[in-house]
PDB file of C-alpha atoms in Angstrom:
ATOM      1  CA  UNK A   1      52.505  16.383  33.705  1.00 55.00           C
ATOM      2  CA  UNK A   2      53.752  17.660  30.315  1.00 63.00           C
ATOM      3  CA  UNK A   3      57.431  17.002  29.308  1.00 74.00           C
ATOM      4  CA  UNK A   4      59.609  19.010  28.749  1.00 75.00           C
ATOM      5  CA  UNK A   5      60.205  17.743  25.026  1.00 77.00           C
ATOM      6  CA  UNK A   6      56.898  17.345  24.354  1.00 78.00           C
ATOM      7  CA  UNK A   7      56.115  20.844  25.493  1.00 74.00           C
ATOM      8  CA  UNK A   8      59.245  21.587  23.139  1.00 79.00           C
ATOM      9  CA  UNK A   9      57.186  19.745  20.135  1.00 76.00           C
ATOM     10  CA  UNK A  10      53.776  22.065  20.762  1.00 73.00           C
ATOM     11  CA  UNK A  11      55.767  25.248  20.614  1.00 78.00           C
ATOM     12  CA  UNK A  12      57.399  24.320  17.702  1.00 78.00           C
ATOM     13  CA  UNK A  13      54.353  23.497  16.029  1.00 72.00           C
ATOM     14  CA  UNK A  14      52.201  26.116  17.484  1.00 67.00           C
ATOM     15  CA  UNK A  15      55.406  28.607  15.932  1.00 70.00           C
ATOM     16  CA  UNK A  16      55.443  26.861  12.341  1.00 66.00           C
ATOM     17  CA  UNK A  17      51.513  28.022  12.249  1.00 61.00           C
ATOM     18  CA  UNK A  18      52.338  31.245  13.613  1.00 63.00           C
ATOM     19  CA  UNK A  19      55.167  31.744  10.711  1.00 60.00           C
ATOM     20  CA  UNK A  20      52.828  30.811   7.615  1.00 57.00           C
ATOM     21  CA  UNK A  21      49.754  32.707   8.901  1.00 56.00           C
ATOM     22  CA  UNK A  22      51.676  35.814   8.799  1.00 51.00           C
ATOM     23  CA  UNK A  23      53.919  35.115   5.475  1.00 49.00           C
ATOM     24  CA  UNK A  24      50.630  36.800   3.830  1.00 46.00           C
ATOM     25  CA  UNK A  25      50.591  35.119   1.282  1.00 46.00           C
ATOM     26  CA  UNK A  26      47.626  32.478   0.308  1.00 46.00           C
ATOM     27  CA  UNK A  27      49.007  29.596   1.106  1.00 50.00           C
ATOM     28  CA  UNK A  28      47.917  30.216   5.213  1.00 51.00           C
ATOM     29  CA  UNK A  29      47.536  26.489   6.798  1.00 54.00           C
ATOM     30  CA  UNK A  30      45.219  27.288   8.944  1.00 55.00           C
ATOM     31  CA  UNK A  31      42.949  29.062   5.953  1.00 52.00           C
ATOM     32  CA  UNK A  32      43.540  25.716   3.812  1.00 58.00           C
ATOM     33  CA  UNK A  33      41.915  23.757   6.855  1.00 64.00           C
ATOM     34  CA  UNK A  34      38.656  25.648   7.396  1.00 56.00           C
ATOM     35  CA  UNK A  35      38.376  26.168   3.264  1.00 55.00           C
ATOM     36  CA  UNK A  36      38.767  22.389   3.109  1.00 64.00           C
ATOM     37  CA  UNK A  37      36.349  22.152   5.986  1.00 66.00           C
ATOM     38  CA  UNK A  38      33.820  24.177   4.407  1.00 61.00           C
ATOM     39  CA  UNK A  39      34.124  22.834   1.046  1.00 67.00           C
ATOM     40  CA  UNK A  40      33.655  19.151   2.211  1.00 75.00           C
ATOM     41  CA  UNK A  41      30.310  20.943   4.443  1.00 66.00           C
ATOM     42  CA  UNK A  42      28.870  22.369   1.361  1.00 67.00           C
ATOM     43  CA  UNK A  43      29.698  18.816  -0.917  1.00 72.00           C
ATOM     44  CA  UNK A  44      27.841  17.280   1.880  1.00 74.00           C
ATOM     45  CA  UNK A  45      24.705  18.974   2.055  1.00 72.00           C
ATOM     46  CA  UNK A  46      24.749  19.159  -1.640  1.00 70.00           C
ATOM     47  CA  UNK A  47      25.024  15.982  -1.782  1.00 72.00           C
ATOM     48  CA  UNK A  48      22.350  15.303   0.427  1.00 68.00           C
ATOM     49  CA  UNK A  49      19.965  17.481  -1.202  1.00 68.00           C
ATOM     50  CA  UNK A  50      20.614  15.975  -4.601  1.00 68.00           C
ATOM     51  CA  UNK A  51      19.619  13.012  -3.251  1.00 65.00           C
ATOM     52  CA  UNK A  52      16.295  13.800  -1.755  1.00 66.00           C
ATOM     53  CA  UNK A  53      15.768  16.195  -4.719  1.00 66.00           C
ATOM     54  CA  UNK A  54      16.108  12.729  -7.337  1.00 68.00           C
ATOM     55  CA  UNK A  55      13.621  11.027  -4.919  1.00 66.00           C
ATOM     56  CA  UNK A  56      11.894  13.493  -4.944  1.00 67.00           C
ATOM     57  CA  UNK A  57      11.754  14.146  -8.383  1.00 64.00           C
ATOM     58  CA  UNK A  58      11.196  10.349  -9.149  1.00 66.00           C
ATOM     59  CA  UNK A  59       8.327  10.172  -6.818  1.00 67.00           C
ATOM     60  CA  UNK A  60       6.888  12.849  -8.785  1.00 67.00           C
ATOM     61  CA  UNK A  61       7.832  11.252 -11.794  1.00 64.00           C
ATOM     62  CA  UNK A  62       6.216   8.486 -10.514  1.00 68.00           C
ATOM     63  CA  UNK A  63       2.709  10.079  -9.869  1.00 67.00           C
ATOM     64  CA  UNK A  64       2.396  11.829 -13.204  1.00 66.00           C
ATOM     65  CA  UNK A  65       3.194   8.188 -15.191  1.00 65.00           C
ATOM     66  CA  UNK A  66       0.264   7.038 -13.567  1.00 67.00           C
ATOM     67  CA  UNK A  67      -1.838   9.627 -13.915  1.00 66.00           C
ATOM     68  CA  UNK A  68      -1.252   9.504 -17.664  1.00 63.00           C
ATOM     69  CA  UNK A  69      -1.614   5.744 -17.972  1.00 71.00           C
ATOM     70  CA  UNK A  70      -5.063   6.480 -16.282  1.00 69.00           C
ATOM     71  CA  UNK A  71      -5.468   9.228 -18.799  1.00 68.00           C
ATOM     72  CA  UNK A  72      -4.872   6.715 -21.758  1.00 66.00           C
ATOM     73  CA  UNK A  73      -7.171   4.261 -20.582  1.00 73.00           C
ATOM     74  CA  UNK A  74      -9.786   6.648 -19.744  1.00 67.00           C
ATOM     75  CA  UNK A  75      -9.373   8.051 -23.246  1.00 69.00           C
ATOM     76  CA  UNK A  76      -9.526   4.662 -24.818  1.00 71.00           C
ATOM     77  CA  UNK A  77     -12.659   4.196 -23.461  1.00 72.00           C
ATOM     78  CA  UNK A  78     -14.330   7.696 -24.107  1.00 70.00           C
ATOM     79  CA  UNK A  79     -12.832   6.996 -27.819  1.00 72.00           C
ATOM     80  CA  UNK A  80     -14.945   3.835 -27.912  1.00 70.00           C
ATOM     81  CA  UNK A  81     -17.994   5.387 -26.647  1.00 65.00           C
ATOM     82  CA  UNK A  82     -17.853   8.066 -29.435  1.00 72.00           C
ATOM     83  CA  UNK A  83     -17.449   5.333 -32.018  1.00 71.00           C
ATOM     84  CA  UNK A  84     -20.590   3.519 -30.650  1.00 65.00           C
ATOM     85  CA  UNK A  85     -22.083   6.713 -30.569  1.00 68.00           C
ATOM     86  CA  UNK A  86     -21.211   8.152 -33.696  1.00 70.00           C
ATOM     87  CA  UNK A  87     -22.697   4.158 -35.045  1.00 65.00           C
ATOM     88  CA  UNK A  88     -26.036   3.841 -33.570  1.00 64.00           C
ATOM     89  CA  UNK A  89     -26.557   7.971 -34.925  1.00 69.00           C
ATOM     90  CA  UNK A  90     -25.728   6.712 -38.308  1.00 68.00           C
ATOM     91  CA  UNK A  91     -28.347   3.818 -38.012  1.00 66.00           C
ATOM     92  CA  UNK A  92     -30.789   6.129 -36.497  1.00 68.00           C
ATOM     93  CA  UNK A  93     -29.860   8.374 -39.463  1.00 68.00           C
ATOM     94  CA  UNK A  94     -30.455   5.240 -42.036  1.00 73.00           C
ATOM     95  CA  UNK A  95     -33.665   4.477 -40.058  1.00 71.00           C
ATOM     96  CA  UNK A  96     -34.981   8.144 -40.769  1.00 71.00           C
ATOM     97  CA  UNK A  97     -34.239   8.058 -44.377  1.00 71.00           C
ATOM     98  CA  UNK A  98     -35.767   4.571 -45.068  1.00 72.00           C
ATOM     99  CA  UNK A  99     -38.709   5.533 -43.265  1.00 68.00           C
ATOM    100  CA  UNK A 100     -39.169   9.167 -45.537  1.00 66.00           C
ATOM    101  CA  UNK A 101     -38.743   6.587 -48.615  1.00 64.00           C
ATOM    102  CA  UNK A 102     -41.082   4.602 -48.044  1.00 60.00           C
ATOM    103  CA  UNK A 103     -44.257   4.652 -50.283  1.00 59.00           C
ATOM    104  CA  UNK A 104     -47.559   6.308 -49.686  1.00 55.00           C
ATOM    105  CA  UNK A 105     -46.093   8.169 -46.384  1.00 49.00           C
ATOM    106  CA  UNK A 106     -45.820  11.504 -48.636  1.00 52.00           C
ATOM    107  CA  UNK A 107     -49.307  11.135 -49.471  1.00 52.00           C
ATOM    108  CA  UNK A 108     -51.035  11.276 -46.206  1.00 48.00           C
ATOM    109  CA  UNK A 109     -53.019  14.488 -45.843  1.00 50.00           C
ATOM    110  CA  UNK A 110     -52.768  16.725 -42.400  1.00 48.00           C
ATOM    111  CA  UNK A 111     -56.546  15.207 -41.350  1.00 52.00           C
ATOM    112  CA  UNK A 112     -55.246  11.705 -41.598  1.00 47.00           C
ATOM    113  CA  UNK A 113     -54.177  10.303 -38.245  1.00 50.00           C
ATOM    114  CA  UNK A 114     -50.163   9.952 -37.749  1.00 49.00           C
ATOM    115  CA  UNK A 115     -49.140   6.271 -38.431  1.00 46.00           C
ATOM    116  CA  UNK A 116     -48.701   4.878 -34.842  1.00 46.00           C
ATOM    117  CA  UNK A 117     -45.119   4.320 -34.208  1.00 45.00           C
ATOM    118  CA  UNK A 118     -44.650   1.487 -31.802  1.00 45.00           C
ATOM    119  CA  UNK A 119     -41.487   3.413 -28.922  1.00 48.00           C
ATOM    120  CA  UNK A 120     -38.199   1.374 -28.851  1.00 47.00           C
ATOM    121  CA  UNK A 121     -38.375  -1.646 -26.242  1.00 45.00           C
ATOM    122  CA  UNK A 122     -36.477  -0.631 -23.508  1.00 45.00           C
ATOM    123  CA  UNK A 123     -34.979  -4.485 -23.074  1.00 48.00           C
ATOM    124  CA  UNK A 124     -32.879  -3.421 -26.472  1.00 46.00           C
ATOM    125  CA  UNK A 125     -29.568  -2.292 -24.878  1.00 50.00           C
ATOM    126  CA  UNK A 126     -27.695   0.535 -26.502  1.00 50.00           C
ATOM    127  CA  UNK A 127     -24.108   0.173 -28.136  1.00 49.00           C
ATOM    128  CA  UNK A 128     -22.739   2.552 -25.207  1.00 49.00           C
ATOM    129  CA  UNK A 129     -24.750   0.924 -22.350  1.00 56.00           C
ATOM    130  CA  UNK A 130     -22.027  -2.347 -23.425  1.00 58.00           C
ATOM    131  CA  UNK A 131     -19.497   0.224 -22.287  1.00 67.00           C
ATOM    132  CA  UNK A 132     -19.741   1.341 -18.971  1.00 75.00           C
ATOM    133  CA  UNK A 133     -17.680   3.753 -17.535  1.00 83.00           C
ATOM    134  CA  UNK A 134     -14.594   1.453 -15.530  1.00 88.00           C
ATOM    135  CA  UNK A 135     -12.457   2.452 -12.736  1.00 88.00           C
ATOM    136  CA  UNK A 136      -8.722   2.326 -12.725  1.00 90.00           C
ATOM    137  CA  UNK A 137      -6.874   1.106  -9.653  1.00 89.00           C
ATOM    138  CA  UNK A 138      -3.024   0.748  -9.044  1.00 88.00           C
ATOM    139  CA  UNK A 139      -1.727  -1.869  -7.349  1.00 88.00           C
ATOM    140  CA  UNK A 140       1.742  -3.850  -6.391  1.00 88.00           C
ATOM    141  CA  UNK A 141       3.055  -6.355  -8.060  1.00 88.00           C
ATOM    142  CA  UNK A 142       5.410  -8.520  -5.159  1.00 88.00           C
ATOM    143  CA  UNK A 143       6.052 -11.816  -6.341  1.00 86.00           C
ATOM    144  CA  UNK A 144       4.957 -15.321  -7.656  1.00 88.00           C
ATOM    145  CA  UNK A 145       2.121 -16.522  -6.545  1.00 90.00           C
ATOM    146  CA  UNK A 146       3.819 -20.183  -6.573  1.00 88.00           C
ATOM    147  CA  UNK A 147       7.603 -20.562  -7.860  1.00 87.00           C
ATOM    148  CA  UNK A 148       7.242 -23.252 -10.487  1.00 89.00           C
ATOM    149  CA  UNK A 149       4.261 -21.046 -12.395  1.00 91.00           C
ATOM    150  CA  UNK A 150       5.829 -17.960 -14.345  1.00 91.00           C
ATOM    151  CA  UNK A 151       2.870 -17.260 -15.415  1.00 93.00           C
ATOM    152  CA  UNK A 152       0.621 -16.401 -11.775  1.00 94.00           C
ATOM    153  CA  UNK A 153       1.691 -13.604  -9.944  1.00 93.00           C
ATOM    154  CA  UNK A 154       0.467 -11.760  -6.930  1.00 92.00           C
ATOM    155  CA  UNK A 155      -1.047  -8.353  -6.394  1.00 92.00           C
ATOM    156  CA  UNK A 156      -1.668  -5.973  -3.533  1.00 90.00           C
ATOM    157  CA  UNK A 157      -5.019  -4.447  -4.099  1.00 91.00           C
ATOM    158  CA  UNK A 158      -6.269  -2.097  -1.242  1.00 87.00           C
ATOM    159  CA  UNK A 159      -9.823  -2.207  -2.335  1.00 90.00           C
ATOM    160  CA  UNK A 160     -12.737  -5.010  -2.212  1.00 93.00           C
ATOM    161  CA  UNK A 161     -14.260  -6.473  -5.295  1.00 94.00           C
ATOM    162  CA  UNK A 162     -16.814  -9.219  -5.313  1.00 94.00           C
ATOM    163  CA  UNK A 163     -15.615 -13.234  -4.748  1.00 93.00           C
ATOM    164  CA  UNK A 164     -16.462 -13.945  -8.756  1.00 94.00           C
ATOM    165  CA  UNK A 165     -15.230 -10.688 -10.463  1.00 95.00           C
ATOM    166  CA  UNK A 166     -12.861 -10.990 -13.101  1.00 96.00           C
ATOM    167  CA  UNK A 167     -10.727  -7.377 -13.291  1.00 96.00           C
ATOM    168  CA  UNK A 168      -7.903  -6.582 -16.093  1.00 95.00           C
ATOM    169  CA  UNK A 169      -4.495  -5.667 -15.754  1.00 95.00           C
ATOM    170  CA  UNK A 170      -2.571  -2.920 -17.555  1.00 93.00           C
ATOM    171  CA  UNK A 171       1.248  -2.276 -17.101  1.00 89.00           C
ATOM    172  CA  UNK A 172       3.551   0.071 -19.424  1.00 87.00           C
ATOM    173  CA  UNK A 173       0.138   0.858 -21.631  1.00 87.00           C
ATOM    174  CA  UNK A 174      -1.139  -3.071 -22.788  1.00 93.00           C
ATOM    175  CA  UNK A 175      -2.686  -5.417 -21.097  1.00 95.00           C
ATOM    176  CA  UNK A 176      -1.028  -8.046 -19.090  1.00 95.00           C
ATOM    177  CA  UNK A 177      -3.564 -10.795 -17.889  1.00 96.00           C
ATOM    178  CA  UNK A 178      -6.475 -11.073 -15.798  1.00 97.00           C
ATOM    179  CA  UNK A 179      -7.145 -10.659 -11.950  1.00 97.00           C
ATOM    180  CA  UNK A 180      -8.981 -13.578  -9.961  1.00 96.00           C
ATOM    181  CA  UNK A 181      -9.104 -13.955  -6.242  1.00 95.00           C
ATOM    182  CA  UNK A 182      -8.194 -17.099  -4.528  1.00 92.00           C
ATOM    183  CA  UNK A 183      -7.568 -18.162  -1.530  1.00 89.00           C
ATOM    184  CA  UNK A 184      -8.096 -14.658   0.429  1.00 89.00           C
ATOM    185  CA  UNK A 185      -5.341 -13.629  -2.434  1.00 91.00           C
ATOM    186  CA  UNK A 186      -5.689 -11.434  -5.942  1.00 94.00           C
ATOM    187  CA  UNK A 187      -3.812 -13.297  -8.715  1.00 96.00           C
ATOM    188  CA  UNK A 188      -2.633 -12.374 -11.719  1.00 96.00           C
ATOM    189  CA  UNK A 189      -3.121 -14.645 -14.927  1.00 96.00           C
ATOM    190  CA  UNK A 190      -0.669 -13.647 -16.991  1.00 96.00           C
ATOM    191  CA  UNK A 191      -0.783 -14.280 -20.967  1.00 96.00           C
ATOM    192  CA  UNK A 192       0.145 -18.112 -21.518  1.00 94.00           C
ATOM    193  CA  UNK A 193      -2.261 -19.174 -18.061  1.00 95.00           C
ATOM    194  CA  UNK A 194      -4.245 -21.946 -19.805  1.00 93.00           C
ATOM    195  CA  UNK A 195      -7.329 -20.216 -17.990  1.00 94.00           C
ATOM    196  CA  UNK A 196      -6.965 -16.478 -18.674  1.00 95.00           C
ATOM    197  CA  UNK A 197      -9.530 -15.702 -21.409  1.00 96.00           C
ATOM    198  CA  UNK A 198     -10.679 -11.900 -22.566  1.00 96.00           C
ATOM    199  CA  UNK A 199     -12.784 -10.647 -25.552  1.00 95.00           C
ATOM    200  CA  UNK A 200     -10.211  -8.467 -28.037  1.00 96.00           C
ATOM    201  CA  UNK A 201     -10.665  -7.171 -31.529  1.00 95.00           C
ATOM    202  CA  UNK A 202      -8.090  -6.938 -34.468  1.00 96.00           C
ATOM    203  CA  UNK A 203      -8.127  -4.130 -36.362  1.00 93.00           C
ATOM    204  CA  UNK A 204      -6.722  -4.249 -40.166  1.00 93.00           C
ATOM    205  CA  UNK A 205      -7.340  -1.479 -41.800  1.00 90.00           C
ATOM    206  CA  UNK A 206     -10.765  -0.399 -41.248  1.00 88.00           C
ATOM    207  CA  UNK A 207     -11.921  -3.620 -40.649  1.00 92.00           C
ATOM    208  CA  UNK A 208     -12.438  -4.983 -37.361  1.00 92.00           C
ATOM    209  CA  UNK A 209     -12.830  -8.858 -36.023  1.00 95.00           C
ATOM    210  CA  UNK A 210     -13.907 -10.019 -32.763  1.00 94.00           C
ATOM    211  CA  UNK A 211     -12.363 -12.636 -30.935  1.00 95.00           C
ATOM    212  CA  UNK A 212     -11.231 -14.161 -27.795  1.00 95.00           C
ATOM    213  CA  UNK A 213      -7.686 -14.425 -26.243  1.00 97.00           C
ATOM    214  CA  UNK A 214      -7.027 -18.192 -24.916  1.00 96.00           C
ATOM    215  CA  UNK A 215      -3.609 -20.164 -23.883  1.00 96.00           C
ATOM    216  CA  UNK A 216      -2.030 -23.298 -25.374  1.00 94.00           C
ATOM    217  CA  UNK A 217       1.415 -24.455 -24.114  1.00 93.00           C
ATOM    218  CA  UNK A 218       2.283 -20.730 -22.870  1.00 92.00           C
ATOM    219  CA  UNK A 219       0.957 -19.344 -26.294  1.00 95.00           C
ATOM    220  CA  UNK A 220      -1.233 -17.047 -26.401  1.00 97.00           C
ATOM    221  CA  UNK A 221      -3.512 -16.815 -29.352  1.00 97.00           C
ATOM    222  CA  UNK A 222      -6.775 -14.651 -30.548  1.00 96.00           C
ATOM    223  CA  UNK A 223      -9.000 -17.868 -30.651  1.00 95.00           C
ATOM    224  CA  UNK A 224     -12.875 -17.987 -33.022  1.00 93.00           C
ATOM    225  CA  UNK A 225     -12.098 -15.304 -35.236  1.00 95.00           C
ATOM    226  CA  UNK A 226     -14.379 -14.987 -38.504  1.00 94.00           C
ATOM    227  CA  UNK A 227     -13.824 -17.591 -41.085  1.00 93.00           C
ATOM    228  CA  UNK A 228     -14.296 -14.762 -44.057  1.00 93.00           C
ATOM    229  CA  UNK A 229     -11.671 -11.944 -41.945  1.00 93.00           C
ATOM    230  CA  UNK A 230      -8.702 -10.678 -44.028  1.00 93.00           C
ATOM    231  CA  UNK A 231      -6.417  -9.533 -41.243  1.00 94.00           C
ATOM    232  CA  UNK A 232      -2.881 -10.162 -41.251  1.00 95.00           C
ATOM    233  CA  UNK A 233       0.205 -10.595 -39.921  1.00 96.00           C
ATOM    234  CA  UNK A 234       1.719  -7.357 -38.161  1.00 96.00           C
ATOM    235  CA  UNK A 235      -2.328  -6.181 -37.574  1.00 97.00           C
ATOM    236  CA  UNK A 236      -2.943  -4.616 -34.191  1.00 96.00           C
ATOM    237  CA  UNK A 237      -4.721  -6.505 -31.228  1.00 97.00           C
ATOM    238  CA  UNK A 238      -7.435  -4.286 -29.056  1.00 96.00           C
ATOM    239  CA  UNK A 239      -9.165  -5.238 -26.365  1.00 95.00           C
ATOM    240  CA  UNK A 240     -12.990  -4.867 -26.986  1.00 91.00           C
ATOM    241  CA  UNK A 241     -14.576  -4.214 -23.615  1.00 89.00           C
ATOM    242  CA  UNK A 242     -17.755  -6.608 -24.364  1.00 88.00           C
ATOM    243  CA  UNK A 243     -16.541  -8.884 -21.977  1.00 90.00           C
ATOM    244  CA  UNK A 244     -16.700  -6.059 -19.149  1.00 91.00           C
ATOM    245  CA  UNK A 245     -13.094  -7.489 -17.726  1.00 94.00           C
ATOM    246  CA  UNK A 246     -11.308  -4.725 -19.315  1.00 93.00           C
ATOM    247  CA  UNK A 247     -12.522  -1.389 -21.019  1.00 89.00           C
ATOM    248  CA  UNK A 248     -11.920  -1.105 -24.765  1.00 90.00           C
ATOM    249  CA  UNK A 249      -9.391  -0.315 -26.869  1.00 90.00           C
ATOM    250  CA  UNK A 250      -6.173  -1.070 -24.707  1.00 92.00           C
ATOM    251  CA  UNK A 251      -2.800  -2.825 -26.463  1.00 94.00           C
ATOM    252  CA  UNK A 252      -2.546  -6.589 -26.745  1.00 97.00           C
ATOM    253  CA  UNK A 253      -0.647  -7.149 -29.245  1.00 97.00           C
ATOM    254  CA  UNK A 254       0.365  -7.698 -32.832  1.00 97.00           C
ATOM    255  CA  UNK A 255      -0.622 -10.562 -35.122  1.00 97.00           C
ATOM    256  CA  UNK A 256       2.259 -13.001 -35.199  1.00 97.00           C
ATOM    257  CA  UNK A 257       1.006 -16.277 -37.223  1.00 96.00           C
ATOM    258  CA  UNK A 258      -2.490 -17.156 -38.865  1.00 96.00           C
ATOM    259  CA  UNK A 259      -3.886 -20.796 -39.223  1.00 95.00           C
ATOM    260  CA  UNK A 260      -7.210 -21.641 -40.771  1.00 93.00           C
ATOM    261  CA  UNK A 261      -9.907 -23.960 -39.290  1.00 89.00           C
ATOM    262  CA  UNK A 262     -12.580 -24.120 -42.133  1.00 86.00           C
ATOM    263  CA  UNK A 263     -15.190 -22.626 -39.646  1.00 91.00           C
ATOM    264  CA  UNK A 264     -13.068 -19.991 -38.335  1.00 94.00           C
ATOM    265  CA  UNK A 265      -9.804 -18.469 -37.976  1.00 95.00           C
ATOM    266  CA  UNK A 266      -6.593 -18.458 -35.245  1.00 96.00           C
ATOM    267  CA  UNK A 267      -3.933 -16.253 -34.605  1.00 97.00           C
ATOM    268  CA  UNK A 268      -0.780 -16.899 -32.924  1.00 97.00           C
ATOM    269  CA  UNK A 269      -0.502 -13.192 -30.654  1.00 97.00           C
ATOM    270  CA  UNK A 270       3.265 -11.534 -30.708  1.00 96.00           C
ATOM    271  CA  UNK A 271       3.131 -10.402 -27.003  1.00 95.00           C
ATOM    272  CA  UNK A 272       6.059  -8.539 -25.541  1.00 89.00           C
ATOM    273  CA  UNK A 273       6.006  -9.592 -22.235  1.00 85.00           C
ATOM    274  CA  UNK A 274       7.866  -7.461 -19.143  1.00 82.00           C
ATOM    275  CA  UNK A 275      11.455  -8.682 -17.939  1.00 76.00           C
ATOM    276  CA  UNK A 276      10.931  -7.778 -13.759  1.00 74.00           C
ATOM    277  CA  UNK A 277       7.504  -8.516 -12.531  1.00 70.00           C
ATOM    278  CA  UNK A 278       7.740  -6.559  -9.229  1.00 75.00           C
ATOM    279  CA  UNK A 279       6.515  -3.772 -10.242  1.00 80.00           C
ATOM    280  CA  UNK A 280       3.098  -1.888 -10.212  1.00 85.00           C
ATOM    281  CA  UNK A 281       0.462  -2.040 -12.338  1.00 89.00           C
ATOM    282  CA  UNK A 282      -3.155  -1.253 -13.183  1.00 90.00           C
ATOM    283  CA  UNK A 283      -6.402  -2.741 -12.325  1.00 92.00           C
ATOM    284  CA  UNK A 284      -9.541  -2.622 -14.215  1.00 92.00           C
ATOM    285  CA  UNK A 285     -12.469  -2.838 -12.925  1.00 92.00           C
ATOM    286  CA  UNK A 286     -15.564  -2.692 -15.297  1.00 90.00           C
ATOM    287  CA  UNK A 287     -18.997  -2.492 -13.789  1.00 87.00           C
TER     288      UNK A 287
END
């Protein structure tokens, strides 16, 4: 049962209430609590919906990075295939003319039979059948794949590939390594893995060399370029898609160091490598 002086306390308080709500003036008590309780409400759900809004928002973020990374690729390559193109219609083009200049041809008369033109062998590939078109698959990035290698990592890939197939990998628009499978796992051979190897071209000016990307103590180098090539330091490293690991025309690098071998050149590659490797990338897969 209530007391008497606690009964005392309620009416007191209950009267105190009673007094300010009808002082009309603003400062009402009980107006203050359901303003404060409807301000915190609406900081709440605002709250709340900022957050899912950012995810959200990220998510979507997400989605459209990758889809433009896909883009550049897939542009890279179509920009390859018009170069090829554009070459093998200027040959065809040089063909045509050498053929109109050669002697005698303007004298044959309309009863004389047609010189028979043997067709093109069909075993001769085209410049564009060396570029097929690849697919581009993302994938996880989650760890090492042992802790004393920096240079292996591991990859979730939710799609099969054959035992043997080499793929590429692409993260933040250049390439990062190469993709083997072993041991039921895909691993990633990053640049400075003494057996990651890929076909690239350096581009000074508008000349172009071919060579190959190979590993020596955790250096990375463009390995067998031409004796006679002028490059130089700063010049732009490509990949050139001949090796069908990655499609052409994707960032490597820059020229860091040359050294000369009397047969052919070296070049020491300025990478820039990625600080956090769990992260996702891109895998390419060239038929």
């Amino acid at each position: 049962m209530i007391s008497r002086r606690t009964l005392l306390v309620l009416i007191a308080i209950f009267g105190v209430l009673y007094w300010l709500n009808i002082k009309g003036s603003s400062s009402f008590i009980s107006d203050k609590i359901r303003v404060f309780i409807l301000t915190t409400k609406d900081n709440f759900i605002f709250a709340y919906q900022k957050h899912f809004d950012q995810a959200r928002l990220i998510e979507e973020d997400r989605r459209q990075l990758k889809a433009y990374e896909n883009l550049k690729l897939a542009y890279a390559n179509l920009s390859a295939k018009n170069e090829a193109l554009t070459l093998e219609l200027d040959d065809l083009q040089q063909l045509e003319k050498s053929n109109l200049d050669t002697p005698g041809l303007e004298n044959l008369s309309p009863e004389m039979p047609n010189p028979k033109v043997c067709p093109p062998s069909t075993e001769v590939e085209s410049p564009t059948d060396l570029l097929p078109t690849p697919t581009f698959t993302p994938a996880r990035i989650y760890g090492f794949a042992r802790m004393d290698d920096p240079h292996r990592v591991l990859l979730d890939i939710h799609k099969s590939y054959p035992k043997d197939k080499i793929l590429g990998m692409v993260a933040f628009n250049q390439v990062l390594g190469t993709v083997i499978q072993q041991d039921g796992h895909f691993v990633g051979l990053l640049h400075g893995d003494k057996q990651m190897s890929y076909s690239v071209v350096v581009k000074s000016g508008d000349q172009i060399y071919y060579g190959f990307v190979t590993n020596e103590n955790f250096k990375t180098y463009v390995d067998f370029l031409p004796a006679y090539a002028s490059f130089k330091v700063g010049d732009a490293v490509f990949t050139s898609g001949l090796d069908h690991i990655f499609s052409p025309n994707i960032y490597v690098g820059t020229i860091a160091h040359i050294e000369d071998h009397y047969l052919y050149k070296k070049a020491l590659l300025n990478i820039k490598h990625p600080q956090n490797m769990l992260f996702e990338a891109i895998v390419v897969a060239v038929p």
